[in-house]
Amino acid sequence: MVKEVSYAKFDATIEAHLNLGIDPRKADQQVRGTVALPNGTGKNVRVLVLAESVGQKNALEAGADYVGLDDLIEKIQGGWFEFDATIATTLVMRKVGRLGRLLGPRGLMPSPKAGTVVPEEDVGRAVGELKGGRVEFRLDRTSNIHVTIGKSSFTKEALYQNFSALMEAIVTARPSAAKGQYIHSITLAPTMGAGIKVDQVRASQLRTS
């Protein structure tokens, strides 16, 4: 149904919006993780890799869009943010750390929890996963999670599969300290168009297999 409510004349992005019944101010009630959407997001993800020689070679072979280190750090410090995801190797995080105040607020700071801080030998795999549709979900300050699950051009089955994968990952990421109702509401909405409410109880039971 969410495909039909989009009135955009372009291939609209479909997003899932969840409100959780937990307190993001508490350290033991954080929800964050990644999930590989089986049908991708429909978006060309521009991946930037910060690494030294071996990591750079692996990144280029895997199809990363921007690869470098000091040169890219300087560009970012100058206000350049024409990329969608950042990967850094563990060897260069001391240098990359100075970009936290610039990349953090934009959701672009590499993180071990998000699988974007990796050893040099794993750079290729990380690039492939991001290009293939791995997305990060993270609870914001208002207890909400917003994640792209596809495009309006996707088949209903493809959107259903992506949404099921997301729900399984979010349910699995439930903090042990969370009490009471975990998911308060779920809305699926296109870039332009009305949102569709989803039964959170049934959605919480979705699995990819």
PDB file of C-alpha atoms in Angstrom:
ATOM      1  CA  MET A   1       0.000   0.000   0.000  1.00  0.00           C
ATOM      2  CA  VAL A   2       2.864   2.391   0.759  1.00  0.00           C
ATOM      3  CA  LYS A   3       3.835   2.256  -2.931  1.00  0.00           C
ATOM      4  CA  GLU A   4       0.411   3.582  -3.914  1.00  0.00           C
ATOM      5  CA  VAL A   5       0.364   6.576  -1.555  1.00  0.00           C
ATOM      6  CA  SER A   6       3.473   8.144  -3.061  1.00  0.00           C
ATOM      7  CA  TYR A   7       2.605  11.063  -5.333  1.00  0.00           C
ATOM      8  CA  ALA A   8       6.189  11.824  -6.330  1.00  0.00           C
ATOM      9  CA  LYS A   9       6.915  11.819 -10.062  1.00  0.00           C
ATOM     10  CA  PHE A  10      10.321  10.277  -9.375  1.00  0.00           C
ATOM     11  CA  ASP A  11      11.350   6.943  -7.863  1.00  0.00           C
ATOM     12  CA  ALA A  12      10.545   7.841  -4.267  1.00  0.00           C
ATOM     13  CA  THR A  13      12.470   6.450  -1.313  1.00  0.00           C
ATOM     14  CA  ILE A  14      10.458   4.319   1.114  1.00  0.00           C
ATOM     15  CA  GLU A  15      11.393   4.716   4.772  1.00  0.00           C
ATOM     16  CA  ALA A  16      10.464   2.907   7.960  1.00  0.00           C
ATOM     17  CA  HIS A  17       9.936   5.098  11.030  1.00  0.00           C
ATOM     18  CA  LEU A  18       9.804   3.396  14.424  1.00  0.00           C
ATOM     19  CA  ASN A  19       9.135   4.854  17.860  1.00  0.00           C
ATOM     20  CA  LEU A  20      10.558   2.745  20.674  1.00  0.00           C
ATOM     21  CA  GLY A  21       9.525   2.599  24.309  1.00  0.00           C
ATOM     22  CA  ILE A  22      12.992   3.063  25.730  1.00  0.00           C
ATOM     23  CA  ASP A  23      14.973   5.987  27.108  1.00  0.00           C
ATOM     24  CA  PRO A  24      17.930   6.945  24.863  1.00  0.00           C
ATOM     25  CA  ARG A  25      19.393   9.032  27.713  1.00  0.00           C
ATOM     26  CA  LYS A  26      20.318   5.817  29.525  1.00  0.00           C
ATOM     27  CA  ALA A  27      23.535   4.108  28.503  1.00  0.00           C
ATOM     28  CA  ASP A  28      22.020   0.639  28.905  1.00  0.00           C
ATOM     29  CA  GLN A  29      19.085   1.428  26.602  1.00  0.00           C
ATOM     30  CA  GLN A  30      20.859   2.168  23.344  1.00  0.00           C
ATOM     31  CA  VAL A  31      19.709   0.570  20.110  1.00  0.00           C
ATOM     32  CA  ARG A  32      22.178   0.522  17.251  1.00  0.00           C
ATOM     33  CA  GLY A  33      23.188  -1.960  14.622  1.00  0.00           C
ATOM     34  CA  THR A  34      23.368  -2.809  10.944  1.00  0.00           C
ATOM     35  CA  VAL A  35      21.313  -5.008   8.675  1.00  0.00           C
ATOM     36  CA  ALA A  36      21.894  -6.268   5.155  1.00  0.00           C
ATOM     37  CA  LEU A  37      18.717  -5.593   3.196  1.00  0.00           C
ATOM     38  CA  PRO A  38      18.258  -8.581   0.867  1.00  0.00           C
ATOM     39  CA  ASN A  39      17.175  -6.350  -2.029  1.00  0.00           C
ATOM     40  CA  GLY A  40      19.375  -3.342  -1.303  1.00  0.00           C
ATOM     41  CA  THR A  41      18.121   0.217  -0.903  1.00  0.00           C
ATOM     42  CA  GLY A  42      17.907   1.141  -4.578  1.00  0.00           C
ATOM     43  CA  LYS A  43      20.380   3.904  -3.897  1.00  0.00           C
ATOM     44  CA  ASN A  44      23.885   4.254  -5.279  1.00  0.00           C
ATOM     45  CA  VAL A  45      25.843   4.495  -2.029  1.00  0.00           C
ATOM     46  CA  ARG A  46      28.948   6.638  -2.367  1.00  0.00           C
ATOM     47  CA  VAL A  47      31.550   5.028  -0.125  1.00  0.00           C
ATOM     48  CA  LEU A  48      34.606   6.882   1.156  1.00  0.00           C
ATOM     49  CA  VAL A  49      37.510   4.865   2.567  1.00  0.00           C
ATOM     50  CA  LEU A  50      40.226   6.301   4.799  1.00  0.00           C
ATOM     51  CA  ALA A  51      43.194   3.951   4.864  1.00  0.00           C
ATOM     52  CA  GLU A  52      46.879   3.480   4.156  1.00  0.00           C
ATOM     53  CA  SER A  53      48.405   1.648   1.185  1.00  0.00           C
ATOM     54  CA  VAL A  54      47.092  -1.922   1.632  1.00  0.00           C
ATOM     55  CA  GLY A  55      43.663  -0.752   2.735  1.00  0.00           C
ATOM     56  CA  GLN A  56      43.502   1.692  -0.166  1.00  0.00           C
ATOM     57  CA  LYS A  57      44.316  -1.075  -2.646  1.00  0.00           C
ATOM     58  CA  ASN A  58      41.583  -3.307  -1.216  1.00  0.00           C
ATOM     59  CA  ALA A  59      39.098  -0.430  -1.279  1.00  0.00           C
ATOM     60  CA  LEU A  60      39.767   0.413  -4.923  1.00  0.00           C
ATOM     61  CA  GLU A  61      39.437  -3.227  -5.947  1.00  0.00           C
ATOM     62  CA  ALA A  62      36.066  -3.400  -4.165  1.00  0.00           C
ATOM     63  CA  GLY A  63      34.714  -0.340  -5.958  1.00  0.00           C
ATOM     64  CA  ALA A  64      34.932   2.388  -3.295  1.00  0.00           C
ATOM     65  CA  ASP A  65      34.147   5.829  -4.692  1.00  0.00           C
ATOM     66  CA  TYR A  66      36.735   7.852  -2.771  1.00  0.00           C
ATOM     67  CA  VAL A  67      39.956   6.417  -1.345  1.00  0.00           C
ATOM     68  CA  GLY A  68      42.767   8.183   0.467  1.00  0.00           C
ATOM     69  CA  LEU A  69      43.772   9.514   3.855  1.00  0.00           C
ATOM     70  CA  ASP A  70      45.400  12.875   4.527  1.00  0.00           C
ATOM     71  CA  ASP A  71      44.068  14.366   1.287  1.00  0.00           C
ATOM     72  CA  LEU A  72      40.489  13.356   2.064  1.00  0.00           C
ATOM     73  CA  ILE A  73      40.750  14.426   5.692  1.00  0.00           C
ATOM     74  CA  GLU A  74      41.813  17.870   4.483  1.00  0.00           C
ATOM     75  CA  LYS A  75      38.873  18.019   2.039  1.00  0.00           C
ATOM     76  CA  ILE A  76      36.401  17.070   4.784  1.00  0.00           C
ATOM     77  CA  GLN A  77      37.861  19.687   7.118  1.00  0.00           C
ATOM     78  CA  GLY A  78      37.275  22.162   4.307  1.00  0.00           C
ATOM     79  CA  GLY A  79      33.570  21.349   4.209  1.00  0.00           C
ATOM     80  CA  TRP A  80      33.325  18.548   1.623  1.00  0.00           C
ATOM     81  CA  PHE A  81      30.725  15.857   2.356  1.00  0.00           C
ATOM     82  CA  GLU A  82      29.802  14.423  -1.058  1.00  0.00           C
ATOM     83  CA  PHE A  83      29.602  10.823   0.158  1.00  0.00           C
ATOM     84  CA  ASP A  84      27.075   8.594   1.924  1.00  0.00           C
ATOM     85  CA  ALA A  85      29.197   6.301   4.099  1.00  0.00           C
ATOM     86  CA  THR A  86      32.697   6.264   5.578  1.00  0.00           C
ATOM     87  CA  ILE A  87      34.956   3.292   6.227  1.00  0.00           C
ATOM     88  CA  ALA A  88      38.253   3.614   8.101  1.00  0.00           C
ATOM     89  CA  THR A  89      40.876   1.045   8.978  1.00  0.00           C
ATOM     90  CA  THR A  90      41.852   0.537  12.604  1.00  0.00           C
ATOM     91  CA  LEU A  91      45.366   1.748  11.770  1.00  0.00           C
ATOM     92  CA  VAL A  92      44.245   5.267  10.881  1.00  0.00           C
ATOM     93  CA  MET A  93      41.552   5.931  13.481  1.00  0.00           C
ATOM     94  CA  ARG A  94      43.857   8.210  15.455  1.00  0.00           C
ATOM     95  CA  LYS A  95      43.871  10.560  12.468  1.00  0.00           C
ATOM     96  CA  VAL A  96      40.219  10.020  11.618  1.00  0.00           C
ATOM     97  CA  GLY A  97      39.157  10.770  15.187  1.00  0.00           C
ATOM     98  CA  ARG A  98      39.703  14.482  14.641  1.00  0.00           C
ATOM     99  CA  LEU A  99      36.811  14.424  12.155  1.00  0.00           C
ATOM    100  CA  GLY A 100      34.280  13.386  14.792  1.00  0.00           C
ATOM    101  CA  ARG A 101      32.707  16.807  15.226  1.00  0.00           C
ATOM    102  CA  LEU A 102      32.253  17.095  11.449  1.00  0.00           C
ATOM    103  CA  LEU A 103      31.169  13.570  10.535  1.00  0.00           C
ATOM    104  CA  GLY A 104      29.320  12.614  13.718  1.00  0.00           C
ATOM    105  CA  PRO A 105      26.328  14.980  13.389  1.00  0.00           C
ATOM    106  CA  ARG A 106      25.900  13.863   9.769  1.00  0.00           C
ATOM    107  CA  GLY A 107      25.896  10.166  10.618  1.00  0.00           C
ATOM    108  CA  LEU A 108      29.098   9.659   8.633  1.00  0.00           C
ATOM    109  CA  MET A 109      31.607   8.898  11.392  1.00  0.00           C
ATOM    110  CA  PRO A 110      33.026   5.375  11.083  1.00  0.00           C
ATOM    111  CA  SER A 111      32.331   3.123  14.052  1.00  0.00           C
ATOM    112  CA  PRO A 112      33.246  -0.439  15.073  1.00  0.00           C
ATOM    113  CA  LYS A 113      29.604  -1.033  16.091  1.00  0.00           C
ATOM    114  CA  ALA A 114      28.454  -0.085  12.608  1.00  0.00           C
ATOM    115  CA  GLY A 115      31.086  -2.306  11.001  1.00  0.00           C
ATOM    116  CA  THR A 116      32.814   0.664   9.390  1.00  0.00           C
ATOM    117  CA  VAL A 117      36.063   0.523  11.354  1.00  0.00           C
ATOM    118  CA  VAL A 118      37.823  -2.587  10.111  1.00  0.00           C
ATOM    119  CA  PRO A 119      41.277  -4.165   9.645  1.00  0.00           C
ATOM    120  CA  GLU A 120      42.914  -3.567   6.271  1.00  0.00           C
ATOM    121  CA  GLU A 121      42.115  -7.093   5.098  1.00  0.00           C
ATOM    122  CA  ASP A 122      38.376  -6.531   5.682  1.00  0.00           C
ATOM    123  CA  VAL A 123      38.044  -3.253   3.791  1.00  0.00           C
ATOM    124  CA  GLY A 124      36.886  -4.932   0.587  1.00  0.00           C
ATOM    125  CA  ARG A 125      34.162  -6.857   2.395  1.00  0.00           C
ATOM    126  CA  ALA A 126      32.945  -3.708   4.179  1.00  0.00           C
ATOM    127  CA  VAL A 127      32.770  -1.765   0.913  1.00  0.00           C
ATOM    128  CA  GLY A 128      30.856  -4.592  -0.742  1.00  0.00           C
ATOM    129  CA  GLU A 129      28.323  -4.756   2.087  1.00  0.00           C
ATOM    130  CA  LEU A 130      27.629  -1.011   1.984  1.00  0.00           C
ATOM    131  CA  LYS A 131      27.330  -1.044  -1.793  1.00  0.00           C
ATOM    132  CA  GLY A 132      25.083  -4.086  -1.590  1.00  0.00           C
ATOM    133  CA  GLY A 133      22.530  -2.590   0.760  1.00  0.00           C
ATOM    134  CA  ARG A 134      23.749  -2.834   4.331  1.00  0.00           C
ATOM    135  CA  VAL A 135      22.192  -0.025   6.351  1.00  0.00           C
ATOM    136  CA  GLU A 136      22.716   1.234   9.867  1.00  0.00           C
ATOM    137  CA  PHE A 137      19.907   1.861  12.318  1.00  0.00           C
ATOM    138  CA  ARG A 138      20.319   3.954  15.439  1.00  0.00           C
ATOM    139  CA  LEU A 139      18.002   5.313  18.092  1.00  0.00           C
ATOM    140  CA  ASP A 140      17.871   9.110  18.096  1.00  0.00           C
ATOM    141  CA  ARG A 141      17.293  11.472  21.027  1.00  0.00           C
ATOM    142  CA  THR A 142      13.510  11.257  20.647  1.00  0.00           C
ATOM    143  CA  SER A 143      13.434   7.431  20.781  1.00  0.00           C
ATOM    144  CA  ASN A 144      12.916   7.123  17.025  1.00  0.00           C
ATOM    145  CA  ILE A 145      14.630   5.087  14.323  1.00  0.00           C
ATOM    146  CA  HIS A 146      14.480   6.081  10.640  1.00  0.00           C
ATOM    147  CA  VAL A 147      15.727   3.648   7.972  1.00  0.00           C
ATOM    148  CA  THR A 148      15.439   3.483   4.182  1.00  0.00           C
ATOM    149  CA  ILE A 149      14.030   0.134   3.053  1.00  0.00           C
ATOM    150  CA  GLY A 150      13.828   0.659  -0.705  1.00  0.00           C
ATOM    151  CA  LYS A 151      12.250   2.590  -3.557  1.00  0.00           C
ATOM    152  CA  SER A 152       8.707   2.905  -4.843  1.00  0.00           C
ATOM    153  CA  SER A 153       9.851   1.013  -7.962  1.00  0.00           C
ATOM    154  CA  PHE A 154      10.560  -2.098  -5.848  1.00  0.00           C
ATOM    155  CA  THR A 155       8.071  -4.939  -5.958  1.00  0.00           C
ATOM    156  CA  LYS A 156       5.859  -5.426  -2.919  1.00  0.00           C
ATOM    157  CA  GLU A 157       7.719  -8.654  -2.188  1.00  0.00           C
ATOM    158  CA  ALA A 158      11.106  -6.903  -2.264  1.00  0.00           C
ATOM    159  CA  LEU A 159       9.902  -4.204   0.141  1.00  0.00           C
ATOM    160  CA  TYR A 160       8.374  -6.852   2.402  1.00  0.00           C
ATOM    161  CA  GLN A 161      11.650  -8.801   2.488  1.00  0.00           C
ATOM    162  CA  ASN A 162      13.660  -5.680   3.306  1.00  0.00           C
ATOM    163  CA  PHE A 163      11.213  -4.621   6.013  1.00  0.00           C
ATOM    164  CA  SER A 164      11.269  -8.116   7.521  1.00  0.00           C
ATOM    165  CA  ALA A 165      15.077  -8.068   7.678  1.00  0.00           C
ATOM    166  CA  LEU A 166      15.016  -4.662   9.378  1.00  0.00           C
ATOM    167  CA  MET A 167      12.417  -5.718  11.945  1.00  0.00           C
ATOM    168  CA  GLU A 168      14.308  -8.894  12.788  1.00  0.00           C
ATOM    169  CA  ALA A 169      17.492  -6.872  13.366  1.00  0.00           C
ATOM    170  CA  ILE A 170      15.771  -4.247  15.536  1.00  0.00           C
ATOM    171  CA  VAL A 171      13.995  -6.858  17.646  1.00  0.00           C
ATOM    172  CA  THR A 172      17.284  -8.718  18.107  1.00  0.00           C
ATOM    173  CA  ALA A 173      18.965  -5.454  19.188  1.00  0.00           C
ATOM    174  CA  ARG A 174      16.525  -4.924  22.067  1.00  0.00           C
ATOM    175  CA  PRO A 175      18.540  -3.934  25.174  1.00  0.00           C
ATOM    176  CA  SER A 176      18.225  -6.296  28.119  1.00  0.00           C
ATOM    177  CA  ALA A 177      17.442  -3.260  30.302  1.00  0.00           C
ATOM    178  CA  ALA A 178      14.365  -2.364  28.216  1.00  0.00           C
ATOM    179  CA  LYS A 179      11.114  -2.850  30.127  1.00  0.00           C
ATOM    180  CA  GLY A 180       7.511  -2.858  28.949  1.00  0.00           C
ATOM    181  CA  GLN A 181       6.465  -2.369  25.339  1.00  0.00           C
ATOM    182  CA  TYR A 182       9.547  -2.204  23.121  1.00  0.00           C
ATOM    183  CA  ILE A 183       8.055  -0.882  19.869  1.00  0.00           C
ATOM    184  CA  HIS A 184       5.332   1.744  20.272  1.00  0.00           C
ATOM    185  CA  SER A 185       4.597   2.538  16.635  1.00  0.00           C
ATOM    186  CA  ILE A 186       5.748   1.856  13.078  1.00  0.00           C
ATOM    187  CA  THR A 187       5.040   3.969   9.995  1.00  0.00           C
ATOM    188  CA  LEU A 188       6.103   3.303   6.421  1.00  0.00           C
ATOM    189  CA  ALA A 189       6.239   6.408   4.242  1.00  0.00           C
ATOM    190  CA  PRO A 190       7.475   7.476   0.795  1.00  0.00           C
ATOM    191  CA  THR A 191       9.560  10.612   0.254  1.00  0.00           C
ATOM    192  CA  MET A 192       6.394  12.465  -0.752  1.00  0.00           C
ATOM    193  CA  GLY A 193       3.099  11.021   0.369  1.00  0.00           C
ATOM    194  CA  ALA A 194       1.145   9.909   3.411  1.00  0.00           C
ATOM    195  CA  GLY A 195       2.539   7.459   5.926  1.00  0.00           C
ATOM    196  CA  ILE A 196       0.982   4.041   6.480  1.00  0.00           C
ATOM    197  CA  LYS A 197       0.673   2.746  10.050  1.00  0.00           C
ATOM    198  CA  VAL A 198       1.892  -0.819  10.590  1.00  0.00           C
ATOM    199  CA  ASP A 199       0.737  -3.202  13.323  1.00  0.00           C
ATOM    200  CA  GLN A 200       3.813  -3.231  15.550  1.00  0.00           C
ATOM    201  CA  VAL A 201       2.947  -6.552  17.199  1.00  0.00           C
ATOM    202  CA  ARG A 202       2.702  -8.452  13.913  1.00  0.00           C
ATOM    203  CA  ALA A 203       5.698  -6.600  12.470  1.00  0.00           C
ATOM    204  CA  SER A 204       7.814  -7.592  15.488  1.00  0.00           C
ATOM    205  CA  GLN A 205       7.229 -11.230  14.581  1.00  0.00           C
ATOM    206  CA  LEU A 206       8.571 -10.903  11.029  1.00  0.00           C
ATOM    207  CA  ARG A 207      11.617 -12.984  10.168  1.00  0.00           C
ATOM    208  CA  THR A 208      13.663 -13.384   7.003  1.00  0.00           C
ATOM    209  CA  SER A 209      13.423 -17.168   7.050  1.00  0.00           C
TER     210      SER A 209
END
